[in-house]
Amino acid sequence: MTGPAVTGPAYFGKHRQESRTGTFSPPGSGPDADGALAAQVIVIAKEPVPGRVKTRLTPPFTPAEAAALAEAALADTLAAVADANLTRRVLALDGAPGRWLPPGFDVIGQRGGGLDERIAWALADARASWSAPVVLIGMDTPQVTPDLLAAAAEPLVSGDADATFGMAEDGGFWLLGLREIDPALVLGVPMSLPDTGARQLRRLVEGGLRVLPLPALTDVDTADEAERVAAILPDSRFAACLRALGSGATRQAAAIR
């Protein structure tokens, strides 16, 4: 899934410590006893293995360094999801869980070929075990906050919107929330193009859905985007990792010399 960078308050919270184990038991349709919204968030992600993630960061970074940045971004994203006021958290994962996964997540495997299929079936698979609205994000926006996720879910729970949607600066999208799941709303939408976000939004509107837009965020795909996001998240894992590795601009200048 590929918004100017959001410059509002960044989220640096701690993981929730409670863990859901065993079979997921769906709650009722209203808020949980603790006030959590009756909605679920899916993070669709790849295991941060060198050579398989963030390949557009190489160069100036090595595959191992790009994977380290991907792991840091994923850890920040999962931390925000863990502290969001929502009932269920799901990781749709291509690969195996690692130390970056906090407690409290249901892990499901990805299925399908292209990204459109993997998104569509992750939405459908999460919905199959609980008929609550679903908000899906990727692993590329470490600047996401619990408040943004709640803002995406609440209109779906209340029925004020059929879909919530967050565009990305590169023309893609970083968030898709749906009150009702229909794979046809995603299947066949060309991914990783400059107009993917516009195409996906058009598919939702043409499907008769009431769509609520959310603030645009920057997907981290390039060294320049990494530096921009780290600048607004100075206390994040992602920024710390980038500082430890050195900026892409410094690396490129050294290579030229």
mmCIF file of C-alpha atoms in Angstrom:
data_model
loop_
_atom_site.group_PDB
_atom_site.id
_atom_site.type_symbol
_atom_site.label_atom_id
_atom_site.label_comp_id
_atom_site.label_asym_id
_atom_site.label_seq_id
_atom_site.Cartn_x
_atom_site.Cartn_y
_atom_site.Cartn_z
ATOM 1 C CA MET A 1 0.000 0.000 0.000
ATOM 2 C CA THR A 2 1.590 2.781 -1.090
ATOM 3 C CA GLY A 3 -0.147 12.090 2.042
ATOM 4 C CA PRO A 4 2.216 14.942 2.948
ATOM 5 C CA ALA A 5 3.673 13.742 6.245
ATOM 6 C CA VAL A 6 1.318 14.379 9.130
ATOM 7 C CA THR A 7 2.881 16.901 11.476
ATOM 8 C CA GLY A 8 0.460 16.486 14.364
ATOM 9 C CA PRO A 9 1.282 14.732 17.624
ATOM 10 C CA ALA A 10 3.276 11.557 17.073
ATOM 11 C CA TYR A 11 2.497 8.441 19.093
ATOM 12 C CA PHE A 12 5.189 6.877 21.252
ATOM 13 C CA GLY A 13 3.029 4.781 23.579
ATOM 14 C CA LYS A 14 3.760 1.439 25.151
ATOM 15 C CA HIS A 15 2.333 -1.899 24.097
ATOM 16 C CA ARG A 16 -0.677 -3.250 25.889
ATOM 17 C CA GLN A 17 0.397 -6.185 28.016
ATOM 18 C CA GLU A 18 -2.736 -8.310 27.999
ATOM 19 C CA SER A 19 -2.639 -11.151 25.497
ATOM 20 C CA ARG A 20 -5.471 -12.898 23.709
ATOM 21 C CA THR A 21 -4.838 -16.588 23.409
ATOM 22 C CA GLY A 22 -6.845 -19.446 21.995
ATOM 23 C CA THR A 23 -9.955 -18.974 19.904
ATOM 24 C CA PHE A 24 -11.185 -15.420 19.439
ATOM 25 C CA SER A 25 -14.538 -14.890 21.162
ATOM 26 C CA PRO A 26 -16.466 -12.088 19.428
ATOM 27 C CA PRO A 27 -18.065 -9.577 21.791
ATOM 28 C CA GLY A 28 -21.414 -7.914 21.212
ATOM 29 C CA SER A 29 -22.123 -5.226 18.657
ATOM 30 C CA GLY A 30 -21.670 -2.305 21.053
ATOM 31 C CA PRO A 31 -18.571 -1.126 22.921
ATOM 32 C CA ASP A 32 -16.775 -3.556 25.197
ATOM 33 C CA ALA A 33 -17.122 -3.225 28.943
ATOM 34 C CA ASP A 34 -13.906 -1.198 28.956
ATOM 35 C CA GLY A 35 -15.336 1.212 26.376
ATOM 36 C CA ALA A 36 -13.434 -0.150 23.382
ATOM 37 C CA LEU A 37 -15.038 0.257 19.977
ATOM 38 C CA ALA A 38 -16.519 -2.959 18.579
ATOM 39 C CA ALA A 39 -14.210 -2.967 15.571
ATOM 40 C CA GLN A 40 -11.068 -4.728 14.419
ATOM 41 C CA VAL A 41 -7.824 -3.446 12.941
ATOM 42 C CA ILE A 42 -5.745 -5.511 10.550
ATOM 43 C CA VAL A 43 -2.081 -4.781 9.891
ATOM 44 C CA ILE A 44 -1.061 -6.433 6.625
ATOM 45 C CA ALA A 45 2.681 -7.006 6.694
ATOM 46 C CA LYS A 46 5.658 -9.005 5.533
ATOM 47 C CA GLU A 47 8.162 -10.523 7.907
ATOM 48 C CA PRO A 48 11.106 -8.068 7.790
ATOM 49 C CA VAL A 49 13.576 -10.339 6.026
ATOM 50 C CA PRO A 50 16.519 -8.797 4.089
ATOM 51 C CA GLY A 51 15.848 -8.738 0.369
ATOM 52 C CA ARG A 52 12.082 -9.160 0.781
ATOM 53 C CA VAL A 53 11.095 -5.817 2.311
ATOM 54 C CA LYS A 54 11.791 -2.158 1.524
ATOM 55 C CA THR A 55 13.759 -2.968 -1.598
ATOM 56 C CA ARG A 56 13.401 0.641 -2.807
ATOM 57 C CA LEU A 57 15.649 1.653 0.083
ATOM 58 C CA THR A 58 18.515 -0.266 -1.516
ATOM 59 C CA PRO A 59 20.581 1.656 -2.303
ATOM 60 C CA PRO A 60 21.566 3.690 -0.353
ATOM 61 C CA PHE A 61 20.898 1.120 2.401
ATOM 62 C CA THR A 62 21.911 -2.520 2.289
ATOM 63 C CA PRO A 63 19.177 -5.190 2.276
ATOM 64 C CA ALA A 64 19.873 -5.933 5.956
ATOM 65 C CA GLU A 65 19.643 -2.240 6.858
ATOM 66 C CA ALA A 66 16.438 -1.840 4.868
ATOM 67 C CA ALA A 67 14.990 -4.827 6.746
ATOM 68 C CA ALA A 68 15.982 -3.223 10.061
ATOM 69 C CA LEU A 69 14.114 -0.055 9.083
ATOM 70 C CA ALA A 70 11.117 -2.145 8.039
ATOM 71 C CA GLU A 71 11.136 -3.943 11.395
ATOM 72 C CA ALA A 72 11.281 -0.621 13.267
ATOM 73 C CA ALA A 73 8.403 0.802 11.216
ATOM 74 C CA LEU A 74 6.374 -2.352 11.804
ATOM 75 C CA ALA A 75 7.082 -2.248 15.553
ATOM 76 C CA ASP A 76 5.940 1.387 15.789
ATOM 77 C CA THR A 77 2.816 0.592 13.774
ATOM 78 C CA LEU A 78 1.923 -2.400 15.931
ATOM 79 C CA ALA A 79 2.487 -0.366 19.109
ATOM 80 C CA ALA A 80 -0.052 2.216 17.943
ATOM 81 C CA VAL A 81 -2.541 -0.513 17.057
ATOM 82 C CA ALA A 82 -1.971 -2.212 20.425
ATOM 83 C CA ASP A 83 -2.976 0.949 22.254
ATOM 84 C CA ALA A 84 -5.906 1.867 20.011
ATOM 85 C CA ASN A 85 -9.303 1.770 21.725
ATOM 86 C CA LEU A 86 -10.568 -1.094 19.560
ATOM 87 C CA THR A 87 -11.677 -4.587 20.494
ATOM 88 C CA ARG A 88 -9.649 -6.786 18.169
ATOM 89 C CA ARG A 89 -6.186 -6.563 16.622
ATOM 90 C CA VAL A 90 -5.158 -8.795 13.728
ATOM 91 C CA LEU A 91 -1.825 -9.247 11.955
ATOM 92 C CA ALA A 92 -2.178 -10.630 8.424
ATOM 93 C CA LEU A 93 1.375 -11.843 7.974
ATOM 94 C CA ASP A 94 3.472 -13.107 5.095
ATOM 95 C CA GLY A 95 6.138 -14.966 7.043
ATOM 96 C CA ALA A 96 6.661 -15.774 10.704
ATOM 97 C CA PRO A 97 6.085 -13.585 13.780
ATOM 98 C CA GLY A 98 9.163 -12.194 15.521
ATOM 99 C CA ARG A 99 10.216 -10.196 18.571
ATOM 100 C CA TRP A 100 8.528 -7.139 17.058
ATOM 101 C CA LEU A 101 5.023 -8.559 17.635
ATOM 102 C CA PRO A 102 3.442 -7.358 20.910
ATOM 103 C CA PRO A 103 0.859 -9.435 22.779
ATOM 104 C CA GLY A 104 -2.825 -9.097 22.052
ATOM 105 C CA PHE A 105 -2.816 -9.820 18.309
ATOM 106 C CA ASP A 106 -4.516 -12.611 16.375
ATOM 107 C CA VAL A 107 -2.147 -13.711 13.604
ATOM 108 C CA ILE A 108 -3.534 -14.949 10.296
ATOM 109 C CA GLY A 109 -1.695 -15.892 7.132
ATOM 110 C CA GLN A 110 -1.996 -13.967 3.915
ATOM 111 C CA ARG A 111 -3.490 -15.605 0.874
ATOM 112 C CA GLY A 112 -3.741 -14.630 -2.760
ATOM 113 C CA GLY A 113 -1.235 -13.467 -5.328
ATOM 114 C CA GLY A 114 -1.262 -9.744 -5.946
ATOM 115 C CA LEU A 115 -1.654 -7.126 -3.244
ATOM 116 C CA ASP A 116 -5.302 -6.564 -4.180
ATOM 117 C CA GLU A 117 -6.028 -10.238 -3.461
ATOM 118 C CA ARG A 118 -4.070 -10.253 -0.209
ATOM 119 C CA ILE A 119 -5.919 -7.159 1.026
ATOM 120 C CA ALA A 120 -9.321 -8.484 -0.020
ATOM 121 C CA TRP A 121 -8.851 -11.889 1.589
ATOM 122 C CA ALA A 122 -7.318 -10.453 4.784
ATOM 123 C CA LEU A 123 -10.465 -8.339 5.183
ATOM 124 C CA ALA A 124 -12.689 -11.329 4.459
ATOM 125 C CA ASP A 125 -10.768 -13.713 6.729
ATOM 126 C CA ALA A 126 -10.878 -11.335 9.700
ATOM 127 C CA ARG A 127 -14.584 -10.731 9.130
ATOM 128 C CA ALA A 128 -15.279 -14.472 8.956
ATOM 129 C CA SER A 129 -14.532 -14.880 12.662
ATOM 130 C CA TRP A 130 -16.302 -11.710 13.822
ATOM 131 C CA SER A 131 -18.901 -9.643 11.967
ATOM 132 C CA ALA A 132 -17.583 -6.254 13.105
ATOM 133 C CA PRO A 133 -16.274 -3.403 10.929
ATOM 134 C CA VAL A 134 -12.678 -3.793 9.791
ATOM 135 C CA VAL A 135 -9.926 -1.203 9.375
ATOM 136 C CA LEU A 136 -6.868 -2.329 7.406
ATOM 137 C CA ILE A 137 -3.477 -0.611 7.318
ATOM 138 C CA GLY A 138 -0.005 -1.531 6.101
ATOM 139 C CA MET A 139 3.367 -1.654 7.863
ATOM 140 C CA ASP A 140 4.720 1.478 6.166
ATOM 141 C CA THR A 141 3.246 4.327 8.230
ATOM 142 C CA PRO A 142 4.946 4.367 11.650
ATOM 143 C CA GLN A 143 3.417 7.816 12.251
ATOM 144 C CA VAL A 144 -0.058 6.302 12.665
ATOM 145 C CA THR A 145 -1.640 6.955 16.073
ATOM 146 C CA PRO A 146 -4.314 5.253 18.187
ATOM 147 C CA ASP A 147 -6.529 8.332 17.708
ATOM 148 C CA LEU A 148 -6.309 8.061 13.917
ATOM 149 C CA LEU A 149 -7.299 4.404 14.085
ATOM 150 C CA ALA A 150 -10.243 5.181 16.353
ATOM 151 C CA ALA A 151 -11.294 7.975 13.982
ATOM 152 C CA ALA A 152 -11.282 5.435 11.154
ATOM 153 C CA ALA A 153 -13.310 2.863 13.074
ATOM 154 C CA GLU A 154 -15.899 4.944 14.944
ATOM 155 C CA PRO A 155 -17.932 6.083 11.879
ATOM 156 C CA LEU A 156 -18.106 2.469 10.727
ATOM 157 C CA VAL A 157 -19.340 1.252 14.113
ATOM 158 C CA SER A 158 -21.898 4.054 14.410
ATOM 159 C CA GLY A 159 -23.097 3.647 10.823
ATOM 160 C CA ASP A 160 -22.219 7.226 9.888
ATOM 161 C CA ALA A 161 -20.010 5.917 7.056
ATOM 162 C CA ASP A 162 -19.731 2.754 5.013
ATOM 163 C CA ALA A 163 -15.999 3.191 4.409
ATOM 164 C CA THR A 164 -13.073 5.216 5.707
ATOM 165 C CA PHE A 165 -10.088 5.873 3.492
ATOM 166 C CA GLY A 166 -6.626 7.357 3.877
ATOM 167 C CA MET A 167 -4.693 8.470 0.794
ATOM 168 C CA ALA A 168 -0.896 8.399 0.654
ATOM 169 C CA GLU A 169 1.399 11.045 -0.792
ATOM 170 C CA ASP A 170 2.766 8.721 -3.460
ATOM 171 C CA GLY A 171 -0.699 8.146 -4.904
ATOM 172 C CA GLY A 172 -1.513 4.961 -3.027
ATOM 173 C CA PHE A 173 -3.478 4.552 0.179
ATOM 174 C CA TRP A 174 -2.484 3.757 3.750
ATOM 175 C CA LEU A 175 -5.860 2.837 5.277
ATOM 176 C CA LEU A 176 -9.068 1.167 4.150
ATOM 177 C CA GLY A 177 -11.939 0.721 6.574
ATOM 178 C CA LEU A 178 -15.174 -1.062 5.700
ATOM 179 C CA ARG A 179 -18.436 -1.527 7.574
ATOM 180 C CA GLU A 180 -19.396 -4.483 5.371
ATOM 181 C CA ILE A 181 -16.847 -6.666 3.573
ATOM 182 C CA ASP A 182 -17.145 -7.355 -0.142
ATOM 183 C CA PRO A 183 -13.916 -8.568 -1.800
ATOM 184 C CA ALA A 184 -15.150 -7.087 -5.095
ATOM 185 C CA LEU A 185 -14.507 -3.634 -3.625
ATOM 186 C CA VAL A 186 -10.760 -4.358 -3.789
ATOM 187 C CA LEU A 187 -10.143 -7.215 -6.211
ATOM 188 C CA GLY A 188 -8.832 -6.009 -9.557
ATOM 189 C CA VAL A 189 -7.728 -2.575 -8.369
ATOM 190 C CA PRO A 190 -4.191 -2.119 -9.774
ATOM 191 C CA MET A 191 -1.726 -1.679 -6.934
ATOM 192 C CA SER A 192 1.597 0.185 -6.637
ATOM 193 C CA LEU A 193 0.707 2.755 -9.293
ATOM 194 C CA PRO A 194 0.699 6.570 -8.987
ATOM 195 C CA ASP A 195 -3.110 6.534 -9.108
ATOM 196 C CA THR A 196 -3.826 3.420 -7.032
ATOM 197 C CA GLY A 197 -5.427 5.475 -4.268
ATOM 198 C CA ALA A 198 -7.671 7.318 -6.705
ATOM 199 C CA ARG A 199 -8.672 4.050 -8.357
ATOM 200 C CA GLN A 200 -9.490 2.401 -5.030
ATOM 201 C CA LEU A 201 -11.490 5.414 -3.879
ATOM 202 C CA ARG A 202 -13.419 5.425 -7.144
ATOM 203 C CA ARG A 203 -14.220 1.731 -6.686
ATOM 204 C CA LEU A 204 -15.703 2.470 -3.257
ATOM 205 C CA VAL A 205 -17.764 5.416 -4.511
ATOM 206 C CA GLU A 206 -18.995 3.528 -7.552
ATOM 207 C CA GLY A 207 -20.042 0.751 -5.187
ATOM 208 C CA GLY A 208 -22.462 3.197 -3.569
ATOM 209 C CA LEU A 209 -20.515 3.520 -0.314
ATOM 210 C CA ARG A 210 -20.486 6.634 1.857
ATOM 211 C CA VAL A 211 -16.740 7.265 2.225
ATOM 212 C CA LEU A 212 -15.182 9.336 5.009
ATOM 213 C CA PRO A 213 -11.667 10.603 4.120
ATOM 214 C CA LEU A 214 -8.890 10.551 6.695
ATOM 215 C CA PRO A 215 -5.674 12.613 6.855
ATOM 216 C CA ALA A 216 -3.000 11.700 4.338
ATOM 217 C CA LEU A 217 0.136 9.953 5.587
ATOM 218 C CA THR A 218 3.513 9.236 4.018
ATOM 219 C CA ASP A 219 4.333 5.627 3.216
ATOM 220 C CA VAL A 220 8.007 4.904 3.842
ATOM 221 C CA ASP A 221 9.334 3.472 0.607
ATOM 222 C CA THR A 222 12.349 5.668 -0.253
ATOM 223 C CA ALA A 223 15.277 7.123 1.691
ATOM 224 C CA ASP A 224 13.799 10.624 1.365
ATOM 225 C CA GLU A 225 10.467 9.466 2.764
ATOM 226 C CA ALA A 226 12.268 7.685 5.609
ATOM 227 C CA GLU A 227 14.017 10.896 6.617
ATOM 228 C CA ARG A 228 10.827 12.944 6.410
ATOM 229 C CA VAL A 229 8.882 10.524 8.603
ATOM 230 C CA ALA A 230 11.743 10.162 11.102
ATOM 231 C CA ALA A 231 11.894 13.958 11.449
ATOM 232 C CA ILE A 232 8.337 14.048 12.812
ATOM 233 C CA LEU A 233 8.882 10.921 14.957
ATOM 234 C CA PRO A 234 12.193 11.726 16.687
ATOM 235 C CA ASP A 235 11.464 9.452 19.676
ATOM 236 C CA SER A 236 10.246 6.474 17.668
ATOM 237 C CA ARG A 237 11.968 3.168 17.034
ATOM 238 C CA PHE A 238 12.019 4.066 13.355
ATOM 239 C CA ALA A 239 13.877 7.346 13.904
ATOM 240 C CA ALA A 240 16.331 5.685 16.283
ATOM 241 C CA CYS A 241 17.060 2.998 13.716
ATOM 242 C CA LEU A 242 17.604 5.560 10.961
ATOM 243 C CA ARG A 243 19.956 7.591 13.176
ATOM 244 C CA ALA A 244 21.961 4.466 13.955
ATOM 245 C CA LEU A 245 22.299 3.637 10.264
ATOM 246 C CA GLY A 246 22.939 7.184 9.031
ATOM 247 C CA SER A 247 20.830 9.145 6.568
ATOM 248 C CA GLY A 248 20.383 8.158 2.957
ATOM 249 C CA ALA A 249 21.628 11.571 1.793
ATOM 250 C CA THR A 250 24.918 11.114 3.703
ATOM 251 C CA ARG A 251 25.376 7.676 2.228
ATOM 252 C CA GLN A 252 24.718 8.874 -1.313
ATOM 253 C CA ALA A 253 27.155 11.765 -0.928
ATOM 254 C CA ALA A 254 29.837 9.397 0.362
ATOM 255 C CA ALA A 255 29.251 7.069 -2.584
ATOM 256 C CA ILE A 256 29.717 9.967 -5.037
ATOM 257 C CA ARG A 257 32.991 10.982 -3.402
#
